């Protein structure tokens, strides 16, 4: 064992989270002593997030992941923001270091790495449609722009959510467009689609757009990972389209968190294989 790490996950309704197994198994492969536990705050609607962070620091935790609904609220309780957090206004990891609390966002590099691996060399070209402009969509659109696609079109059923996301990015970004004209206009024209709405989860069944309108060469990237096999992915595969499941982003953000916490490089292929067995 080359190090002892205690790491937490703060969020609501996270008792069945796959993060502990994902982090601890990979840390074991890396030869690390590593304990990862969930702190479910769902029964504590008036929780003092600052006090929770202090409790973890005092107990010797190295870091905590942060998930729904605290990704924005946690920013009021940290001392430092990474450049990505400053840009997106959202964090999913806080590193503790001698009284300093630094907020990071690993969803953006996690999705970027997963999509880059899926598309392969020179794959990030042409036009992409992103459906969904909420919390996950903030990180995925940033990753799409990082990867250098020629055009990124964002559509959300809620025009206010769409406008808010575009406002955050639009300065100097002529490649980023609103989904004016609706899905019917864009679906046949794009090289790929990123699906970033909750549609496809058990409580939101169905598909957010008509897969049959996509070109036969189009690819589909999903962010929903519960279930891993969504109706969208089933329909896309039935048409023979290339697909990336939501495990790509889930593993990518966990790997990037592990890297920031330990300074070691996790094996994302091994983590992905493990994720699919969970
Ligand atoms: P959110 O509520 O913040 O945002 C969802 C957005 O989708 C909203 O703006 C909403 O208006 C829009 N929307 C809903 N139905 C739509 C439809 N039919 N057409 C167009 N837009 C629609 O939710 P979120 O936090 O962004 O989460 C979305 C999904 O991403 C969830 O399933 C979540 O579990 C998943 N997620 C996955 C990862 C991962 O690592 N794979 C990370 C974060 C979130």
Coordinates of C-alpha atoms and ligand atoms in Angstrom, one line a residue:
X1 CA 0.0 0.0 0.0
X2 CA 1.4 3.4 -1.0
X3 CA -1.1 5.7 0.6
X4 CA -4.2 5.9 2.8
X5 CA -7.1 7.9 1.5
X6 CA -10.5 8.5 3.0
X7 CA -13.0 10.0 0.5
X8 CA -16.8 10.7 0.8
X9 CA -19.7 11.4 -1.5
X10 CA -22.2 14.0 -0.4
X11 CA -25.7 14.0 -2.0
X12 CA -29.3 13.1 -1.7
X13 CA -30.6 9.5 -2.4
X14 CA -27.1 8.1 -3.0
X15 CA -27.2 4.9 -0.9
X16 CA -27.2 2.8 -4.1
X17 CA -24.4 4.8 -5.7
X18 CA -21.8 2.8 -7.7
X19 CA -19.1 5.3 -6.9
X20 CA -17.7 3.5 -3.8
X21 CA -17.2 0.2 -5.7
X22 CA -15.8 2.0 -8.7
X23 CA -13.3 4.1 -6.7
X24 CA -12.2 1.4 -4.2
X25 CA -11.6 -1.3 -6.8
X26 CA -9.5 0.9 -9.0
X27 CA -7.6 2.2 -6.0
X28 CA -6.8 -1.4 -5.0
X29 CA -5.4 -2.0 -8.4
X30 CA -3.2 1.0 -8.0
X31 CA -1.9 -0.3 -4.7
X32 CA -3.6 2.3 -2.6
X33 CA -5.4 2.1 0.8
X34 CA -8.6 3.8 -0.1
X35 CA -11.9 4.1 1.7
X36 CA -14.9 5.7 0.0
X37 CA -18.2 6.2 1.7
X38 CA -21.5 7.8 0.9
X39 CA -23.0 10.4 3.2
X40 CA -26.7 10.5 2.2
X41 CA -28.3 13.9 3.2
X42 CA -31.8 13.1 1.9
X43 CA -33.3 13.1 5.4
X44 CA -31.7 16.3 6.4
X45 CA -33.3 19.1 4.2
X46 CA -31.7 21.9 6.3
X47 CA -28.2 20.4 6.3
X48 CA -25.3 22.8 7.0
X49 CA -23.0 22.0 4.1
X50 CA -20.1 23.9 5.6
X51 CA -20.4 21.9 8.8
X52 CA -20.5 18.7 6.8
X53 CA -17.3 19.6 5.0
X54 CA -15.6 20.6 8.3
X55 CA -16.7 17.3 9.9
X56 CA -15.0 15.4 7.0
X57 CA -11.9 17.5 7.2
X58 CA -11.6 17.0 11.0
X59 CA -12.0 13.2 10.4
X60 CA -9.0 13.2 8.1
X61 CA -10.8 12.9 4.7
X62 CA -8.7 13.8 1.7
X63 CA -11.7 14.8 -0.5
X64 CA -15.4 14.5 -1.1
X65 CA -17.3 14.1 -4.3
X66 CA -20.5 16.2 -4.4
X67 CA -23.6 15.3 -6.3
X68 CA -27.2 16.4 -6.8
X69 CA -28.5 18.8 -5.4
X70 CA -25.3 20.3 -3.9
X71 CA -23.1 20.9 -7.0
X72 CA -23.8 24.7 -6.9
X73 CA -24.4 25.2 -3.2
X74 CA -21.1 23.7 -2.3
X75 CA -19.3 26.7 -3.9
X76 CA -20.3 28.9 -1.0
X77 CA -18.2 26.7 1.4
X78 CA -14.9 26.3 -0.4
X79 CA -11.7 28.5 -0.4
X80 CA -10.6 28.0 -4.1
X81 CA -12.3 27.3 -7.4
X82 CA -10.6 25.5 -10.3
X83 CA -10.8 27.4 -13.7
X84 CA -13.5 25.0 -14.9
X85 CA -15.6 25.5 -11.7
X86 CA -15.2 29.3 -12.1
X87 CA -16.5 28.9 -15.7
X88 CA -19.4 26.5 -15.2
X89 CA -20.4 27.5 -11.6
X90 CA -20.7 23.8 -10.7
X91 CA -18.5 21.4 -8.8
X92 CA -18.5 17.7 -8.1
X93 CA -15.3 17.3 -6.1
X94 CA -13.7 19.2 -3.2
X95 CA -10.1 18.5 -2.2
X96 CA -9.1 19.2 1.4
X97 CA -5.6 20.4 2.0
X98 CA -4.4 21.9 5.3
X99 CA -7.5 24.1 5.7
X100 CA -8.0 24.9 2.0
X101 CA -11.0 23.5 0.2
X102 CA -10.6 23.5 -3.6
X103 CA -13.6 22.8 -5.8
X104 CA -13.2 20.9 -9.1
X105 CA -15.5 19.8 -11.8
X106 CA -14.5 16.3 -13.2
X107 CA -17.7 15.9 -15.3
X108 CA -16.3 18.0 -18.0
X109 CA -12.9 16.3 -18.5
X110 CA -14.6 12.9 -17.7
X111 CA -17.1 13.3 -20.6
X112 CA -14.5 14.8 -22.8
X113 CA -12.1 11.8 -22.4
X114 CA -15.0 9.3 -22.8
X115 CA -16.2 10.9 -26.0
X116 CA -12.7 11.4 -27.4
X117 CA -12.0 7.7 -26.8
X118 CA -15.3 6.7 -28.4
X119 CA -14.8 8.9 -31.6
X120 CA -11.1 8.1 -32.0
X121 CA -8.5 10.1 -33.8
X122 CA -9.9 13.1 -35.8
X123 CA -13.5 12.2 -34.7
X124 CA -14.5 15.5 -33.1
X125 CA -15.4 17.2 -36.4
X126 CA -18.7 18.4 -37.9
X127 CA -21.9 19.3 -36.2
X128 CA -23.2 18.0 -32.9
X129 CA -26.7 18.4 -31.4
X130 CA -27.0 18.4 -27.6
X131 CA -30.4 17.7 -26.3
X132 CA -30.7 19.0 -22.7
X133 CA -29.2 22.1 -21.1
X134 CA -29.4 21.3 -17.3
X135 CA -26.6 20.3 -14.9
X136 CA -25.1 17.5 -16.9
X137 CA -25.5 19.5 -20.1
X138 CA -23.4 22.3 -18.7
X139 CA -20.4 19.9 -18.5
X140 CA -21.0 18.1 -21.8
X141 CA -21.4 21.2 -23.9
X142 CA -18.1 22.5 -22.4
X143 CA -16.5 19.2 -23.4
X144 CA -17.9 19.4 -26.9
X145 CA -16.4 22.9 -27.3
X146 CA -13.1 21.7 -25.8
X147 CA -12.9 18.9 -28.4
X148 CA -13.3 21.5 -31.2
X149 CA -16.4 20.4 -33.1
X150 CA -17.3 22.8 -35.9
X151 CA -20.8 23.5 -34.7
X152 CA -22.6 22.7 -31.4
X153 CA -26.3 23.1 -31.3
X154 CA -28.1 23.1 -28.0
X155 CA -31.8 22.3 -27.6
X156 CA -33.8 22.1 -24.4
X157 CA -37.6 21.7 -23.9
X158 CA -37.3 24.6 -21.5
X159 CA -36.3 27.8 -23.5
X160 CA -35.1 29.5 -20.3
X161 CA -32.7 26.6 -19.5
X162 CA -31.4 26.7 -23.1
X163 CA -30.8 30.5 -23.0
X164 CA -29.1 30.3 -19.6
X165 CA -26.6 27.7 -20.9
X166 CA -25.9 29.6 -24.1
X167 CA -25.4 32.8 -22.1
X168 CA -22.7 31.2 -20.1
X169 CA -20.7 30.1 -23.2
X170 CA -21.6 32.3 -26.0
X171 CA -19.0 35.2 -25.7
X172 CA -16.7 34.6 -28.6
X173 CA -18.2 31.2 -29.5
X174 CA -19.8 31.6 -33.0
X175 CA -19.8 27.7 -33.2
X176 CA -22.4 27.4 -30.4
X177 CA -26.0 27.8 -31.6
X178 CA -29.5 27.7 -30.1
X179 CA -31.8 24.9 -31.4
X180 CA -34.0 27.3 -33.3
X181 CA -36.4 25.6 -35.5
X182 CA -36.6 22.6 -33.2
X183 CA -35.3 19.1 -33.3
X184 CA -36.8 18.3 -36.7
X185 CA -34.6 20.9 -38.3
X186 CA -31.3 19.7 -36.7
X187 CA -31.6 15.9 -36.4
X188 CA -31.0 15.0 -40.1
X189 CA -28.2 17.5 -40.4
X190 CA -25.8 16.6 -37.5
X191 CA -23.0 14.1 -37.2
X192 CA -23.8 13.2 -33.7
X193 CA -26.1 13.8 -30.8
X194 CA -25.4 14.1 -27.0
X195 CA -28.5 13.2 -25.0
X196 CA -28.4 15.1 -21.6
X197 CA -31.9 15.0 -20.3
X198 CA -33.3 12.6 -17.6
X199 CA -35.6 10.9 -20.3
X200 CA -34.9 7.2 -20.3
X201 CA -34.6 6.9 -16.5
X202 CA -37.2 4.7 -14.8
X203 CA -39.1 7.7 -13.6
X204 CA -38.9 9.4 -17.0
X205 CA -39.4 6.6 -19.5
X206 CA -39.2 7.1 -23.3
X207 CA -36.9 8.9 -25.7
X208 CA -36.3 12.7 -26.0
X209 CA -36.0 12.7 -29.8
X210 CA -36.8 10.7 -32.9
X211 CA -33.7 8.5 -33.6
X212 CA -35.1 7.6 -37.0
X213 CA -34.5 11.2 -38.2
X214 CA -30.7 10.9 -37.7
X215 CA -28.4 10.2 -40.7
X216 CA -27.3 6.6 -41.0
X217 CA -23.7 7.7 -40.2
X218 CA -24.6 9.6 -37.0
X219 CA -23.4 8.6 -33.5
X220 CA -25.3 8.9 -30.2
X221 CA -23.8 9.6 -26.8
X222 CA -26.0 9.1 -23.7
X223 CA -25.5 10.6 -20.3
X224 CA -28.2 8.6 -18.5
X225 CA -26.5 5.6 -16.8
X226 CA -29.4 4.3 -14.7
X227 CA -30.4 2.2 -16.5
X228 CA -27.2 1.8 -18.6
X229 CA -29.2 0.4 -21.5
X230 CA -31.8 3.1 -22.3
X231 CA -34.5 3.1 -24.8
X232 CA -32.5 5.7 -26.8
X233 CA -29.5 3.4 -27.0
X234 CA -31.7 0.4 -28.0
X235 CA -33.3 2.3 -30.8
X236 CA -30.0 3.8 -32.0
X237 CA -28.3 0.3 -32.0
X238 CA -31.3 -1.1 -33.8
X239 CA -30.6 1.4 -36.6
X240 CA -26.9 0.4 -36.6
X241 CA -25.7 3.8 -35.2
X242 CA -22.6 4.0 -33.1
X243 CA -23.4 4.6 -29.4
X244 CA -21.6 5.6 -26.2
X245 CA -23.5 4.7 -23.0
X246 CA -23.8 6.9 -19.9
X247 CA -21.1 4.8 -18.2
X248 CA -18.6 6.6 -20.4
X249 CA -19.2 9.9 -18.5
X250 CA -19.7 8.2 -15.1
X251 CA -16.4 6.4 -15.4
X252 CA -14.6 9.4 -16.8
X253 CA -15.6 11.7 -13.9
X254 CA -14.7 9.0 -11.4
X255 CA -11.3 8.4 -13.0
X256 CA -10.6 12.2 -13.1
X257 CA -11.6 12.5 -9.4
X258 CA -9.3 9.6 -8.5
X259 CA -6.4 11.2 -10.4
X260 CA -6.9 14.6 -8.7
X261 CA -7.2 12.9 -5.2
X262 CA -4.2 10.6 -5.5
X263 CA -2.0 12.0 -8.3
X264 CA -2.0 8.6 -9.9
X265 CA -3.4 7.7 -13.4
X266 CA -6.3 5.3 -13.2
X267 CA -6.9 2.7 -16.0
X268 CA -10.2 3.9 -17.5
X269 CA -10.6 0.8 -19.7
X270 CA -10.3 -1.4 -16.6
X271 CA -12.7 0.9 -14.7
X272 CA -15.2 0.8 -17.6
X273 CA -15.1 -3.0 -17.6
X274 CA -15.7 -3.0 -13.9
X275 CA -18.6 -0.5 -14.2
X276 CA -20.3 -2.8 -16.6
X277 CA -20.1 -5.7 -14.2
X278 CA -21.6 -3.7 -11.3
Ligands
LIG1 P1 -31.4 18.6 -14.9 O1 -32.7 18.5 -14.3 O2 -30.4 19.6 -14.3 O3 -31.5 19.0 -16.5 C1 -32.3 18.3 -17.4 C2 -32.6 19.2 -18.6 O4 -33.3 18.4 -19.5 C3 -33.6 20.4 -18.1 O5 -33.1 21.6 -18.6 C4 -34.9 20.0 -18.9 O6 -35.7 21.1 -19.3 C5 -34.4 19.2 -20.0 N1 -35.4 18.3 -20.6 C6 -36.1 17.4 -19.9 N2 -36.9 16.6 -20.8 C7 -36.5 17.1 -22.0 C8 -37.0 16.7 -23.3 N3 -37.8 15.7 -23.5 N4 -36.4 17.4 -24.4 C9 -35.5 18.4 -24.2 N5 -35.1 18.8 -23.0 C10 -35.6 18.1 -21.9 O7 -30.8 17.1 -14.9 P2 -29.2 16.7 -15.1 O8 -28.6 16.9 -13.7 O9 -28.6 17.5 -16.2 O10 -29.3 15.2 -15.4 C11 -29.7 14.7 -16.6 C12 -29.4 13.2 -16.7 O11 -27.9 13.1 -16.7 C13 -29.9 12.4 -15.5 O12 -30.3 11.1 -15.9 C14 -28.6 12.2 -14.7 O13 -28.6 11.0 -13.9 C15 -27.6 12.1 -15.8 N6 -26.2 12.4 -15.4 C16 -25.2 11.5 -15.7 C17 -23.9 11.7 -15.4 C18 -22.9 10.7 -15.8 O14 -21.8 10.7 -15.2 N7 -23.2 9.8 -16.7 C19 -23.6 12.9 -14.7 C20 -24.6 13.8 -14.3 C21 -25.9 13.5 -14.7

